[in-house]
C-alpha cells in the first residue's frame, strides 16, 4: 500500500523550501511580478535552481538532474502553490523538461536538459490549439521536412510562459496524419524567424499564458518523427499530478488563513468562528482539502512507481483537487465578508489561481469524461 505521508527527510526538505519562499515570495512580491511582463524574479529563480536544486529534482543525473521522483517534486510544488510563487517552474520544468525527458533522443536530452535543470535557459511546451481541448491528439500544426530540419506552420494557445521562454518544445504532426499517428516534438528557438509570440490577457496574471503563431518556422526534431504520442500522454499525466500538488498547497494555505480569521474576527461580541454556519463551512473545507491532498500524494507515489493506472489516477486527481481548491477559495472570500471581496485582500490572489489552475490542462468535466473512457476501456479489455 502506498504511503500517504512524507518521511522525516522529505519534511525537512519541505521546511527548507518553505523558509526560502516565505522570504522571497510574500504577497507584495507576488503582486509585483503579476504586473511584470516576464512574470518572475530572475534572481530568485537562479537561487531556486542553484541553492535548492529544484530545477533538476526529477531529472536523471546523466542530464544534469538529481534523480529524485515525483514525490519529492510534489513537495516543491505544494510549497510553490502555498506561496503563489511567480516562476518559470511549471512551464519550463514540469512541462517542457519532462516532455524532453520522455520524448527526446539521448543526444537531445544531453543538449537541452542540463541548461533547463540549472535554470540558465527556460523553455515552454506548446501543444494546445484553438480546437484541441488540451488533447495533443487533436493537434493540427504541421511539420514539413526541409533537409535535416522541419518547417512548422500553425498556431498554439495557452502556452505557459510561451511569450518569454528561451526555447519552445512544440508538438506538430506529419501532414495528412491524424490522432496519435504522426505526432512529433520539435525544438524552436524563442527568436526564430517566422515566430510571433503574444502574451494573452488571462484571469490569473501570476501565471502568464501566450499565443504563438508559426509561419514556416525552422525546427529541429527532438525525437524520432511521428512517435511522440506516448511521451506526450505521459508528460501531461505527470503535469496534471504536479499541478494538483500546487493546488493542494494553495488550498491548505487558504484553509489556514480562513480559520485564523474566523477565530479573530469579532461580530456581535463573539468570534465569527463560534457561529455554527462558519464552523460548518470550515469543517467542509478541511474535509475537502484533506481528501484532495491524500489523493494527490497517492497519485505522486504511483507516478514514482510507474504504475499502470497512472492515466486514471491523473484524471481523478486533477478533477478532485480542482474542485476542492476552487471551493475553498470561494468559501474563504465568503467567510472574510466585505474585506474578502476587495481586490486588495490576498483572498483574491488565491481565488484567481484556483480558477485558472482548475481549467489549465483541462477542467474537472474534461477529466471526469476521460476517467469514464479509461474505465470503459479497462472493462472492455477485462471482458475480452
Tab-separated table of N, CA, C and O in Angstrom, residues 265-340:
chain	number	residue	atom	x	y	z
A	265	UNK	N	-11.864	37.449	14.062
A	265	UNK	CA	-12.842	38.467	13.637
A	265	UNK	C	-14.075	38.376	14.538
A	265	UNK	O	-14.727	37.335	14.628
A	266	UNK	N	-14.353	39.472	15.232
A	266	UNK	CA	-15.456	39.505	16.199
A	266	UNK	C	-16.668	40.197	15.584
A	266	UNK	O	-16.543	41.258	14.955
A	267	UNK	N	-17.819	39.589	15.755
A	267	UNK	CA	-19.084	40.171	15.301
A	267	UNK	C	-20.153	39.845	16.346
A	267	UNK	O	-20.210	38.704	16.844
A	268	UNK	N	-20.948	40.820	16.704
A	268	UNK	CA	-21.968	40.665	17.745
A	268	UNK	C	-21.345	40.180	19.063
A	268	UNK	O	-21.930	39.361	19.783
A	269	UNK	N	-20.122	40.622	19.330
A	269	UNK	CA	-19.463	40.305	20.575
A	269	UNK	C	-18.835	38.922	20.639
A	269	UNK	O	-18.357	38.510	21.714
A	270	UNK	N	-18.817	38.204	19.515
A	270	UNK	CA	-18.243	36.848	19.517
A	270	UNK	C	-17.369	36.655	18.276
A	270	UNK	O	-17.664	37.237	17.212
A	271	UNK	N	-16.328	35.833	18.364
A	271	UNK	CA	-15.582	35.485	17.135
A	271	UNK	C	-16.532	34.813	16.149
A	271	UNK	O	-17.355	33.970	16.550
A	272	UNK	N	-16.425	35.176	14.861
A	272	UNK	CA	-17.371	34.618	13.888
A	272	UNK	C	-17.215	33.103	13.765
A	272	UNK	O	-18.135	32.407	13.345
A	273	UNK	N	-16.033	32.595	14.145
A	273	UNK	CA	-15.834	31.150	14.095
A	273	UNK	C	-16.670	30.390	15.103
A	273	UNK	O	-16.762	29.155	15.038
A	274	UNK	N	-17.289	31.101	16.063
A	274	UNK	CA	-18.131	30.427	17.051
A	274	UNK	C	-19.547	30.208	16.511
A	274	UNK	O	-20.319	29.456	17.118
A	275	UNK	N	-19.881	30.832	15.373
A	275	UNK	CA	-21.206	30.624	14.784
A	275	UNK	C	-21.224	29.310	13.998
A	275	UNK	O	-20.275	28.978	13.272
A	276	UNK	N	-22.343	28.588	14.139
A	276	UNK	CA	-22.408	27.246	13.561
A	276	UNK	C	-22.216	27.259	12.038
A	276	UNK	O	-21.569	26.370	11.476
A	277	UNK	N	-22.771	28.261	11.369
A	277	UNK	CA	-22.656	28.309	9.903
A	277	UNK	C	-21.190	28.393	9.471
A	277	UNK	O	-20.777	27.746	8.494
A	278	UNK	N	-20.388	29.201	10.200
A	278	UNK	CA	-18.962	29.329	9.863
A	278	UNK	C	-18.218	28.045	10.219
A	278	UNK	O	-17.334	27.591	9.478
A	279	UNK	N	-18.584	27.444	11.366
A	279	UNK	CA	-17.947	26.169	11.732
A	279	UNK	C	-18.155	25.129	10.644
A	279	UNK	O	-17.231	24.389	10.269
A	280	UNK	N	-19.385	25.041	10.138
A	280	UNK	CA	-19.682	24.038	9.106
A	280	UNK	C	-18.879	24.301	7.839
A	280	UNK	O	-18.355	23.372	7.220
A	281	UNK	N	-18.794	25.576	7.448
A	281	UNK	CA	-18.027	25.904	6.238
A	281	UNK	C	-16.560	25.486	6.396
A	281	UNK	O	-15.973	24.880	5.498
A	282	UNK	N	-15.967	25.815	7.549
A	282	UNK	CA	-14.558	25.477	7.784
A	282	UNK	C	-14.358	23.966	7.844
A	282	UNK	O	-13.357	23.431	7.335
A	283	UNK	N	-15.304	23.258	8.486
A	283	UNK	CA	-15.190	21.796	8.567
A	283	UNK	C	-15.282	21.162	7.178
A	283	UNK	O	-14.523	20.235	6.848
A	284	UNK	N	-16.198	21.660	6.354
A	284	UNK	CA	-16.321	21.135	4.986
A	284	UNK	C	-15.047	21.404	4.184
A	284	UNK	O	-14.588	20.548	3.408
A	285	UNK	N	-14.465	22.590	4.359
A	285	UNK	CA	-13.220	22.906	3.660
A	285	UNK	C	-12.116	21.948	4.082
A	285	UNK	O	-11.347	21.449	3.243
A	286	UNK	N	-12.033	21.676	5.393
A	286	UNK	CA	-10.994	20.769	5.897
A	286	UNK	C	-11.135	19.382	5.279
A	286	UNK	O	-10.142	18.787	4.821
A	287	UNK	N	-12.357	18.859	5.232
A	287	UNK	CA	-12.580	17.524	4.663
A	287	UNK	C	-12.179	17.499	3.188
A	287	UNK	O	-11.480	16.582	2.720
A	288	UNK	N	-12.604	18.521	2.448
A	288	UNK	CA	-12.290	18.574	1.008
A	288	UNK	C	-10.778	18.655	0.774
A	288	UNK	O	-10.231	17.966	-0.101
A	289	UNK	N	-10.092	19.511	1.532
A	289	UNK	CA	-8.657	19.713	1.314
A	289	UNK	C	-7.866	18.461	1.715
A	289	UNK	O	-6.936	18.049	1.005
A	290	UNK	N	-8.240	17.822	2.818
A	290	UNK	CA	-7.515	16.614	3.234
A	290	UNK	C	-7.722	15.476	2.239
A	290	UNK	O	-6.790	14.720	1.951
A	291	UNK	N	-8.944	15.341	1.726
A	291	UNK	CA	-9.195	14.304	0.714
A	291	UNK	C	-8.392	14.594	-0.554
A	291	UNK	O	-7.795	13.686	-1.149
A	292	UNK	N	-8.372	15.864	-0.944
A	292	UNK	CA	-7.615	16.244	-2.140
A	292	UNK	C	-6.124	15.967	-1.945
A	292	UNK	O	-5.459	15.436	-2.838
A	293	UNK	N	-5.600	16.303	-0.765
A	293	UNK	CA	-4.172	16.092	-0.502
A	293	UNK	C	-3.823	14.607	-0.523
A	293	UNK	O	-2.817	14.194	-1.121
A	294	UNK	N	-4.648	13.792	0.118
A	294	UNK	CA	-4.380	12.349	0.150
A	294	UNK	C	-4.400	11.758	-1.254
A	294	UNK	O	-3.549	10.925	-1.601
A	295	UNK	N	-5.352	12.185	-2.061
A	295	UNK	CA	-5.440	11.684	-3.436
A	295	UNK	C	-4.212	12.096	-4.240
A	295	UNK	O	-3.647	11.288	-4.997
A	296	UNK	N	-3.779	13.336	-4.064
A	296	UNK	CA	-2.624	13.823	-4.813
A	296	UNK	C	-1.339	13.098	-4.393
A	296	UNK	O	-0.508	12.757	-5.239
A	297	UNK	N	-1.180	12.866	-3.093
A	297	UNK	CA	0.015	12.148	-2.629
A	297	UNK	C	0.019	10.719	-3.177
A	297	UNK	O	1.061	10.195	-3.609
A	298	UNK	N	-1.145	10.075	-3.172
A	298	UNK	CA	-1.249	8.724	-3.729
A	298	UNK	C	-0.855	8.721	-5.204
A	298	UNK	O	-0.130	7.829	-5.665
A	299	UNK	N	-1.309	9.719	-5.953
A	299	UNK	CA	-1.001	9.794	-7.375
A	299	UNK	C	0.492	10.017	-7.611
A	299	UNK	O	1.082	9.438	-8.528
A	300	UNK	N	1.126	10.868	-6.780
A	300	UNK	CA	2.567	11.107	-6.926
A	300	UNK	C	3.354	9.828	-6.653
A	300	UNK	O	4.340	9.527	-7.348
A	301	UNK	N	2.935	9.062	-5.643
A	301	UNK	CA	3.609	7.792	-5.343
A	301	UNK	C	3.442	6.819	-6.505
A	301	UNK	O	4.377	6.085	-6.862
A	302	UNK	N	2.256	6.817	-7.114
A	302	UNK	CA	2.023	5.954	-8.273
A	302	UNK	C	2.908	6.366	-9.440
A	302	UNK	O	3.435	5.521	-10.172
A	303	UNK	N	3.090	7.675	-9.614
A	303	UNK	CA	3.970	8.163	-10.679
A	303	UNK	C	5.408	7.730	-10.433
A	303	UNK	O	6.123	7.342	-11.364
A	304	UNK	N	5.837	7.807	-9.177
A	304	UNK	CA	7.209	7.398	-8.841
A	304	UNK	C	7.429	5.912	-9.098
A	304	UNK	O	8.534	5.485	-9.447
A	305	UNK	N	6.357	5.107	-8.940
A	305	UNK	CA	6.462	3.655	-9.161
A	305	UNK	C	6.282	3.277	-10.630
A	305	UNK	O	6.529	2.127	-10.995
A	306	UNK	N	5.806	4.221	-11.455
A	306	UNK	CA	5.494	3.889	-12.841
A	306	UNK	C	4.267	3.015	-12.948
A	306	UNK	O	4.215	2.083	-13.762
A	307	UNK	N	3.238	3.280	-12.131
A	307	UNK	CA	2.041	2.444	-12.079
A	307	UNK	C	1.292	2.450	-13.414
A	307	UNK	O	1.260	3.451	-14.122
A	308	UNK	N	0.682	1.310	-13.719
A	308	UNK	CA	-0.053	1.184	-14.987
A	308	UNK	C	-1.319	2.034	-15.005
A	308	UNK	O	-1.791	2.430	-16.071
A	309	UNK	N	-1.908	2.268	-13.813
A	309	UNK	CA	-3.151	3.038	-13.774
A	309	UNK	C	-2.900	4.539	-13.610
A	309	UNK	O	-3.794	5.276	-13.191
A	310	UNK	N	-1.699	4.996	-13.960
A	310	UNK	CA	-1.366	6.417	-13.790
A	310	UNK	C	-2.326	7.342	-14.556
A	310	UNK	O	-2.746	8.365	-14.002
A	311	UNK	N	-2.687	7.041	-15.814
A	311	UNK	CA	-3.625	7.955	-16.513
A	311	UNK	C	-4.938	8.122	-15.760
A	311	UNK	O	-5.459	9.244	-15.660
A	312	UNK	N	-5.463	7.040	-15.212
A	312	UNK	CA	-6.719	7.131	-14.469
A	312	UNK	C	-6.530	7.958	-13.195
A	312	UNK	O	-7.363	8.810	-12.865
A	313	UNK	N	-5.429	7.721	-12.479
A	313	UNK	CA	-5.159	8.467	-11.248
A	313	UNK	C	-4.922	9.954	-11.539
A	313	UNK	O	-5.344	10.818	-10.763
A	314	UNK	N	-4.254	10.239	-12.646
A	314	UNK	CA	-4.000	11.642	-13.004
A	314	UNK	C	-5.316	12.372	-13.264
A	314	UNK	O	-5.517	13.505	-12.799
A	315	UNK	N	-6.219	11.742	-14.007
A	315	UNK	CA	-7.510	12.366	-14.298
A	315	UNK	C	-8.328	12.542	-13.020
A	315	UNK	O	-8.928	13.612	-12.788
A	316	UNK	N	-8.360	11.500	-12.184
A	316	UNK	CA	-9.105	11.579	-10.921
A	316	UNK	C	-8.560	12.708	-10.042
A	316	UNK	O	-9.321	13.516	-9.490
A	317	UNK	N	-7.248	12.768	-9.919
A	317	UNK	CA	-6.614	13.761	-9.043
A	317	UNK	C	-6.855	15.175	-9.529
A	317	UNK	O	-7.195	16.071	-8.749
A	318	UNK	N	-6.675	15.395	-10.838
A	318	UNK	CA	-6.876	16.751	-11.373
A	318	UNK	C	-8.310	17.212	-11.142
A	318	UNK	O	-8.558	18.370	-10.751
A	319	UNK	N	-9.286	16.344	-11.381
A	319	UNK	CA	-10.694	16.716	-11.208
A	319	UNK	C	-11.012	16.998	-9.743
A	319	UNK	O	-11.618	18.023	-9.404
A	320	UNK	N	-10.607	16.108	-8.855
A	320	UNK	CA	-10.967	16.236	-7.452
A	320	UNK	C	-10.301	17.443	-6.796
A	320	UNK	O	-10.939	18.213	-6.070
A	321	UNK	N	-8.996	17.630	-7.053
A	321	UNK	CA	-8.272	18.721	-6.416
A	321	UNK	C	-8.727	20.080	-6.965
A	321	UNK	O	-8.809	21.059	-6.223
A	322	UNK	N	-9.028	20.127	-8.262
A	322	UNK	CA	-9.537	21.384	-8.843
A	322	UNK	C	-10.785	21.840	-8.112
A	322	UNK	O	-10.936	23.023	-7.754
A	323	UNK	N	-11.714	20.929	-7.888
A	323	UNK	CA	-12.960	21.276	-7.199
A	323	UNK	C	-12.693	21.712	-5.760
A	323	UNK	O	-13.298	22.675	-5.269
A	324	UNK	N	-11.804	21.009	-5.075
A	324	UNK	CA	-11.524	21.323	-3.671
A	324	UNK	C	-10.905	22.716	-3.517
A	324	UNK	O	-11.307	23.493	-2.632
A	325	UNK	N	-9.938	23.051	-4.382
A	325	UNK	CA	-9.263	24.356	-4.287
A	325	UNK	C	-10.228	25.482	-4.648
A	325	UNK	O	-10.298	26.513	-3.954
A	326	UNK	N	-10.990	25.284	-5.710
A	326	UNK	CA	-11.932	26.324	-6.125
A	326	UNK	C	-12.983	26.581	-5.034
A	326	UNK	O	-13.296	27.728	-4.723
A	327	UNK	N	-13.489	25.509	-4.437
A	327	UNK	CA	-14.487	25.664	-3.381
A	327	UNK	C	-13.882	26.351	-2.156
A	327	UNK	O	-14.501	27.248	-1.561
A	328	UNK	N	-12.670	25.942	-1.765
A	328	UNK	CA	-12.024	26.545	-0.601
A	328	UNK	C	-11.792	28.041	-0.817
A	328	UNK	O	-12.029	28.860	0.088
A	329	UNK	N	-11.319	28.411	-2.010
A	329	UNK	CA	-11.044	29.821	-2.293
A	329	UNK	C	-12.334	30.642	-2.296
A	329	UNK	O	-12.358	31.790	-1.828
A	330	UNK	N	-13.410	30.064	-2.812
A	330	UNK	CA	-14.697	30.768	-2.828
A	330	UNK	C	-15.246	30.943	-1.414
A	330	UNK	O	-15.696	32.033	-1.027
A	331	UNK	N	-15.207	29.884	-0.619
A	331	UNK	CA	-15.701	29.956	0.757
A	331	UNK	C	-14.863	30.916	1.594
A	331	UNK	O	-15.369	31.589	2.493
A	332	UNK	N	-13.565	30.986	1.293
A	332	UNK	CA	-12.692	31.889	2.027
A	332	UNK	C	-13.146	33.335	1.847
A	332	UNK	O	-13.185	34.117	2.815
A	333	UNK	N	-13.486	33.697	0.617
A	333	UNK	CA	-13.966	35.058	0.367
A	333	UNK	C	-15.257	35.311	1.132
A	333	UNK	O	-15.450	36.378	1.739
A	334	UNK	N	-16.151	34.335	1.139
A	334	UNK	CA	-17.414	34.492	1.863
A	334	UNK	C	-17.169	34.694	3.362
A	334	UNK	O	-17.776	35.548	4.003
A	335	UNK	N	-16.292	33.879	3.941
A	335	UNK	CA	-16.048	33.956	5.386
A	335	UNK	C	-15.341	35.257	5.756
A	335	UNK	O	-15.565	35.812	6.845
A	336	UNK	N	-14.513	35.764	4.852
A	336	UNK	CA	-13.840	37.035	5.127
A	336	UNK	C	-14.799	38.229	5.002
A	336	UNK	O	-14.404	39.362	5.320
A	337	UNK	N	-16.014	37.982	4.530
A	337	UNK	CA	-17.005	39.054	4.457
A	337	UNK	C	-16.620	40.134	3.476
A	337	UNK	O	-16.010	39.864	2.443
A	338	UNK	N	-16.942	41.401	3.786
A	338	UNK	CA	-16.729	42.503	2.867
A	338	UNK	C	-15.276	42.671	2.459
A	338	UNK	O	-14.974	42.918	1.286
A	339	UNK	N	-14.364	42.474	3.409
A	339	UNK	CA	-12.948	42.664	3.069
A	339	UNK	C	-12.466	41.606	2.082
A	339	UNK	O	-11.555	41.833	1.286
A	340	UNK	N	-13.119	40.432	2.123
A	340	UNK	CA	-12.740	39.360	1.210
A	340	UNK	C	-13.101	39.662	-0.230
A	340	UNK	O	-12.563	39.046	-1.150
